[in-house]
Coordinates of C-alpha atoms in Angstrom, one line a residue:
Chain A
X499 CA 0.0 0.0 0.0
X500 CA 1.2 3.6 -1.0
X501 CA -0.4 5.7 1.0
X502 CA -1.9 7.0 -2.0
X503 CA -6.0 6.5 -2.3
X504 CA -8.1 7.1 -5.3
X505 CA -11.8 6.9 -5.4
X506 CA -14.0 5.5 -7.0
X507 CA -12.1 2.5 -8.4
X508 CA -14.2 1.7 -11.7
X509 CA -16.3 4.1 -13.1
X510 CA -19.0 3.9 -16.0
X511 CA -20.3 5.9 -18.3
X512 CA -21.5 7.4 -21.7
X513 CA -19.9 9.7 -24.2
X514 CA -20.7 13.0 -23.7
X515 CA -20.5 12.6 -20.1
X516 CA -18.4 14.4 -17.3
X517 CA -16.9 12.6 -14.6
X518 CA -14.0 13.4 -11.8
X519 CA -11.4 11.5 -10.2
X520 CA -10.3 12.3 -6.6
X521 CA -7.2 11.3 -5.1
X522 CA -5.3 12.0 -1.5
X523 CA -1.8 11.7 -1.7
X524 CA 0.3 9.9 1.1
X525 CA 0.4 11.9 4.5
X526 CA 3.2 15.0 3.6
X527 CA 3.0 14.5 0.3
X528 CA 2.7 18.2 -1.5
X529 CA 2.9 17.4 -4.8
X530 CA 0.2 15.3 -7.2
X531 CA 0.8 14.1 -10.2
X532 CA -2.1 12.6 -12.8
X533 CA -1.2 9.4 -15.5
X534 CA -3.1 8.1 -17.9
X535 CA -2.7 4.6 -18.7
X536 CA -4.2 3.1 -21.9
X537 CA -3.3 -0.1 -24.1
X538 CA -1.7 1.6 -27.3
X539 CA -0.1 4.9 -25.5
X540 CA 1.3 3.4 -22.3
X541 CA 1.5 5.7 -19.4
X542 CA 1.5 9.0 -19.7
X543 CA 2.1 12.0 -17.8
X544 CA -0.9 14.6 -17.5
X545 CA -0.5 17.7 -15.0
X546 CA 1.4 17.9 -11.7
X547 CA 0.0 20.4 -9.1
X548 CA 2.3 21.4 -6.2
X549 CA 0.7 23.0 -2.7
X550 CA -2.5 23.9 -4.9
X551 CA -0.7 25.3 -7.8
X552 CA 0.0 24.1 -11.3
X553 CA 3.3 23.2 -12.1
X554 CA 3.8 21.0 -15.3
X555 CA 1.7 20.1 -17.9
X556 CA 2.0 16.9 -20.4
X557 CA -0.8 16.1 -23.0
X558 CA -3.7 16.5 -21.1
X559 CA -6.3 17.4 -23.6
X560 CA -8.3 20.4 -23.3
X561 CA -11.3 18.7 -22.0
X562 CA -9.2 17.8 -19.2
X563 CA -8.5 19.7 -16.2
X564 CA -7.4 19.1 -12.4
X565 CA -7.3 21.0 -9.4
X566 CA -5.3 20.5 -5.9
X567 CA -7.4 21.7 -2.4
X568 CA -5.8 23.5 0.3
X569 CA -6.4 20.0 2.2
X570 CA -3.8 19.0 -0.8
X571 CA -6.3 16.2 -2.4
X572 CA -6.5 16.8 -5.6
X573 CA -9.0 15.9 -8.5
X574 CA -9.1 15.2 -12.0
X575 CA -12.2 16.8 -14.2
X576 CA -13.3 14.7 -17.7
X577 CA -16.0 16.3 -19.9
X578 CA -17.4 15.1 -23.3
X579 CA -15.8 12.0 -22.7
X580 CA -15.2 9.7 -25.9
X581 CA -14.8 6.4 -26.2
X582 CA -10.9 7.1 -26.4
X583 CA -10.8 8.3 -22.9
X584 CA -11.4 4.6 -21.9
X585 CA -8.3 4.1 -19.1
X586 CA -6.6 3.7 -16.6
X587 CA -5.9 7.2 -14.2
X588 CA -3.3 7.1 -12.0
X589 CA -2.4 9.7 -9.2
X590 CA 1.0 9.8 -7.7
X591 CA 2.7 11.9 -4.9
X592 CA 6.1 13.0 -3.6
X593 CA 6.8 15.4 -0.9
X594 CA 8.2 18.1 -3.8
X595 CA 8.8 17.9 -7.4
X596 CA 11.1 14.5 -7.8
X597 CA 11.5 12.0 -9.2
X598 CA 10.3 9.4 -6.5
X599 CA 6.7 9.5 -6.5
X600 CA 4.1 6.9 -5.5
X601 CA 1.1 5.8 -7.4
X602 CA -2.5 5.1 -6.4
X603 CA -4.5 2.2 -7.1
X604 CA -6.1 4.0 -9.9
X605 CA -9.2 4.4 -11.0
X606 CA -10.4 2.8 -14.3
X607 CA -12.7 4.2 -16.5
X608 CA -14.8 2.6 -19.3
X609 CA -16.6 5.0 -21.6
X610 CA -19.6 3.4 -23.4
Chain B
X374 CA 10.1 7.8 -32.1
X375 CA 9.0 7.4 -28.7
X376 CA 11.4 9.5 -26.3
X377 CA 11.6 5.7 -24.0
X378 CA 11.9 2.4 -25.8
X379 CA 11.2 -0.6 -23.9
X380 CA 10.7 -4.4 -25.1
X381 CA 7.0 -5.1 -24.6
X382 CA 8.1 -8.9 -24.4
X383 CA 6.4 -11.0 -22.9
X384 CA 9.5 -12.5 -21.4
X385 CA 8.7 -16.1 -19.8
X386 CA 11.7 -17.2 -17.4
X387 CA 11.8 -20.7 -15.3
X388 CA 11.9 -19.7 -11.9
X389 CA 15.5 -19.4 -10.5
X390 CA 16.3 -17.9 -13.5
X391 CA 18.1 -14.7 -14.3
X392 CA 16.0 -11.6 -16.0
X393 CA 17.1 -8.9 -17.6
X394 CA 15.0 -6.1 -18.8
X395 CA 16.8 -3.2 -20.8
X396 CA 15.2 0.2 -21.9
X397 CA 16.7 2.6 -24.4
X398 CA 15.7 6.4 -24.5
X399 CA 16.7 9.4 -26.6
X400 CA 16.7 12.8 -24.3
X401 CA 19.8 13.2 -23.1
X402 CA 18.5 15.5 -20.6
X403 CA 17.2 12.7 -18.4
X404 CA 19.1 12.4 -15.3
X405 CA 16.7 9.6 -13.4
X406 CA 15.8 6.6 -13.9
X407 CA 13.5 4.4 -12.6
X408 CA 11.9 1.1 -12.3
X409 CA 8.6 0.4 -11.6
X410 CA 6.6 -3.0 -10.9
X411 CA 3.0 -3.2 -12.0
X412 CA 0.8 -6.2 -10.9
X413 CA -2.1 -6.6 -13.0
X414 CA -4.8 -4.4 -12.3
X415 CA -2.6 -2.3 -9.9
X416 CA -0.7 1.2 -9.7
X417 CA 3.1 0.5 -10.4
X418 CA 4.6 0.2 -7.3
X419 CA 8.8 2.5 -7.3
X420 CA 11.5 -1.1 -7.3
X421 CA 14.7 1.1 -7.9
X422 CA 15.7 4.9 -8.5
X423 CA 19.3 5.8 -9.6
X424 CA 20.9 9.3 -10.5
X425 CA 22.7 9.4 -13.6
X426 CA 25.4 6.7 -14.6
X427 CA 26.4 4.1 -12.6
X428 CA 24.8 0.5 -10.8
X429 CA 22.6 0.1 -7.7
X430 CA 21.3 -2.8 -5.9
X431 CA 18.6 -4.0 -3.8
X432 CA 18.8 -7.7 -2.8
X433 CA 17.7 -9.4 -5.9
X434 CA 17.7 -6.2 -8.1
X435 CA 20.2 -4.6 -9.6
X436 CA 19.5 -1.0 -11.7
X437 CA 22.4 -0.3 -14.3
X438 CA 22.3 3.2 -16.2
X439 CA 24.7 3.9 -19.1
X440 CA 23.9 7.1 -20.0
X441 CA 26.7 7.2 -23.1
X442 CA 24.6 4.5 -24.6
X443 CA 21.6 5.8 -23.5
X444 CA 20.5 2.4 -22.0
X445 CA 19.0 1.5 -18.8
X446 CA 19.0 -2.0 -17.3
X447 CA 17.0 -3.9 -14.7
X448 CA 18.7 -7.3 -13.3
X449 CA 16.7 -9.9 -11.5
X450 CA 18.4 -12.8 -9.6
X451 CA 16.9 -15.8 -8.8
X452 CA 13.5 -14.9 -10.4
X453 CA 10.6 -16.3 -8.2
X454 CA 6.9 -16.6 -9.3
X455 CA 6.2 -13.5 -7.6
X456 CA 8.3 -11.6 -9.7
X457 CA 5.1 -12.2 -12.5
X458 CA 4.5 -8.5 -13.2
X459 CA 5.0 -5.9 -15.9
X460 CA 8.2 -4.1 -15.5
X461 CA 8.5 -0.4 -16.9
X462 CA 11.3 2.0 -16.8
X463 CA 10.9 5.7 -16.3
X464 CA 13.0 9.0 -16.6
X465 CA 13.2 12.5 -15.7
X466 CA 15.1 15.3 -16.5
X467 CA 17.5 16.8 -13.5
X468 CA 16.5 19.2 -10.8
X469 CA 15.5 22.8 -11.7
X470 CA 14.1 22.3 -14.8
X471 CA 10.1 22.6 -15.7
X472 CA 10.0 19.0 -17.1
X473 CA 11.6 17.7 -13.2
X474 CA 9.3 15.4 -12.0
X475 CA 7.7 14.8 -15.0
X476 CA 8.3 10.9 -15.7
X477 CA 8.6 9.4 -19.2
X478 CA 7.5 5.8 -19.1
X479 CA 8.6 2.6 -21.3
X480 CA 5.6 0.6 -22.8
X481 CA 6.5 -1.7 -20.1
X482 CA 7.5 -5.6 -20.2
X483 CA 5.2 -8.7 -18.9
X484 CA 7.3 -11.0 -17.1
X485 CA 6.0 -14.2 -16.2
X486 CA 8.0 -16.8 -13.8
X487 CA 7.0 -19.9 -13.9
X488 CA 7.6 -22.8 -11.6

């Protein structure tokens, strides 16, 4: 166990639909970072927040957005989802921006 | 050309065996490396971390990074059943930059041990 949680585990739903993605990162941790994992494109980095703020960004898609609370748990926003967005999301935390950072359980997403 | 380049295998070893998983990458800016161990249906779970060239080792693991050949490696001594997993390698650049703490992940390799 991480310390990282993610809720909820599987989630269902139709295109078109908006859904969000919470995780806590592990006790200390300031910094969140959001994956995507999918068959064809691996895993792949989305946005990093730091102490509420936004501090990298990989290809998250426009549709896409995140947020990190004062309480530090963060969560990930999906709108007009397509049947692309079908995946695995991952949150990860570290203590600051590093390299060691420690993944969730994930939540997987099927979009029908 | 993917910036990380990792065998997808799978790679099926008798147990006892010795593994070795290798990833190549092109940015020379990367000054971590990781590995990370994914069961199925789980998050990938940090095996080994090492800063720039050099070997580390962790009882049965054993991290190699040549970063002249760009080419990262991930021993496994006497491979056990448990040790069924996808493996994937991940980078970053160094400390200061933008990109820090962004990791760039392999496709990851299925490794199966069997009895």
């Amino acid at each position: 166990d991480s310390g990282v949680t993610q809720t909820p585990k599987h989630l269902i739903t139709a295109t078109g639909q908006r859904v969000t993605l919470r995780c806590s990162p592990r006790s200390g941790d300031l910094s969140v970072y959001w994956y995507q994992q999918s068959l064809d494109q691996g895993l792949q980095f989305l946005i990093q927040y730091y102490n509420g703020e936004e501090r990298a960004k990989g290809n998250i898609l426009e549709r896409f957005s995140a947020q990190q609370f004062p309480d530090l748990h963060s969560e990930l926003n999906l709108s007009s989802l397509e049947l692309g967005d079908s995946a695995l999301y991952f949150c990860a935390s570290s203590v600051d921006s590093q390299e060691t950072q420690y993944f969730g359980p994930g939540t997987r997403l099927l979009v029908l | 050309q993917k910036e990380v380049e990792q065998d997808p295998g799978p790679l099926s070893v008798p147990e006892g065996a010795i593994v070795s998983l290798n990833c190549t990458y092109s940015n020379s800016a990367f000054q971590y490396f990781m590995w990370y161990r994914q069961y199925s249906r789980k998050g990938p779970e940090l095996l080994m971390y090492t800063y720039s060239s050099g070997n580390k080792e962790d009882g049965r693991f054993t991290a190699q990074v040549d970063k002249s050949s760009k080419y990262i490696s991930l021993f496994i001594r006497d491979s056990q059943p448990s040790d069924s997993a996808t493996y994937l390698c991940a980078m970053c650049p160094g400390a200061g930059g933008t990109s820090y703490g962004k990791l760039t992940f392999g496709q990851g390799t299925i490794l199966t041990v069997h009895p």
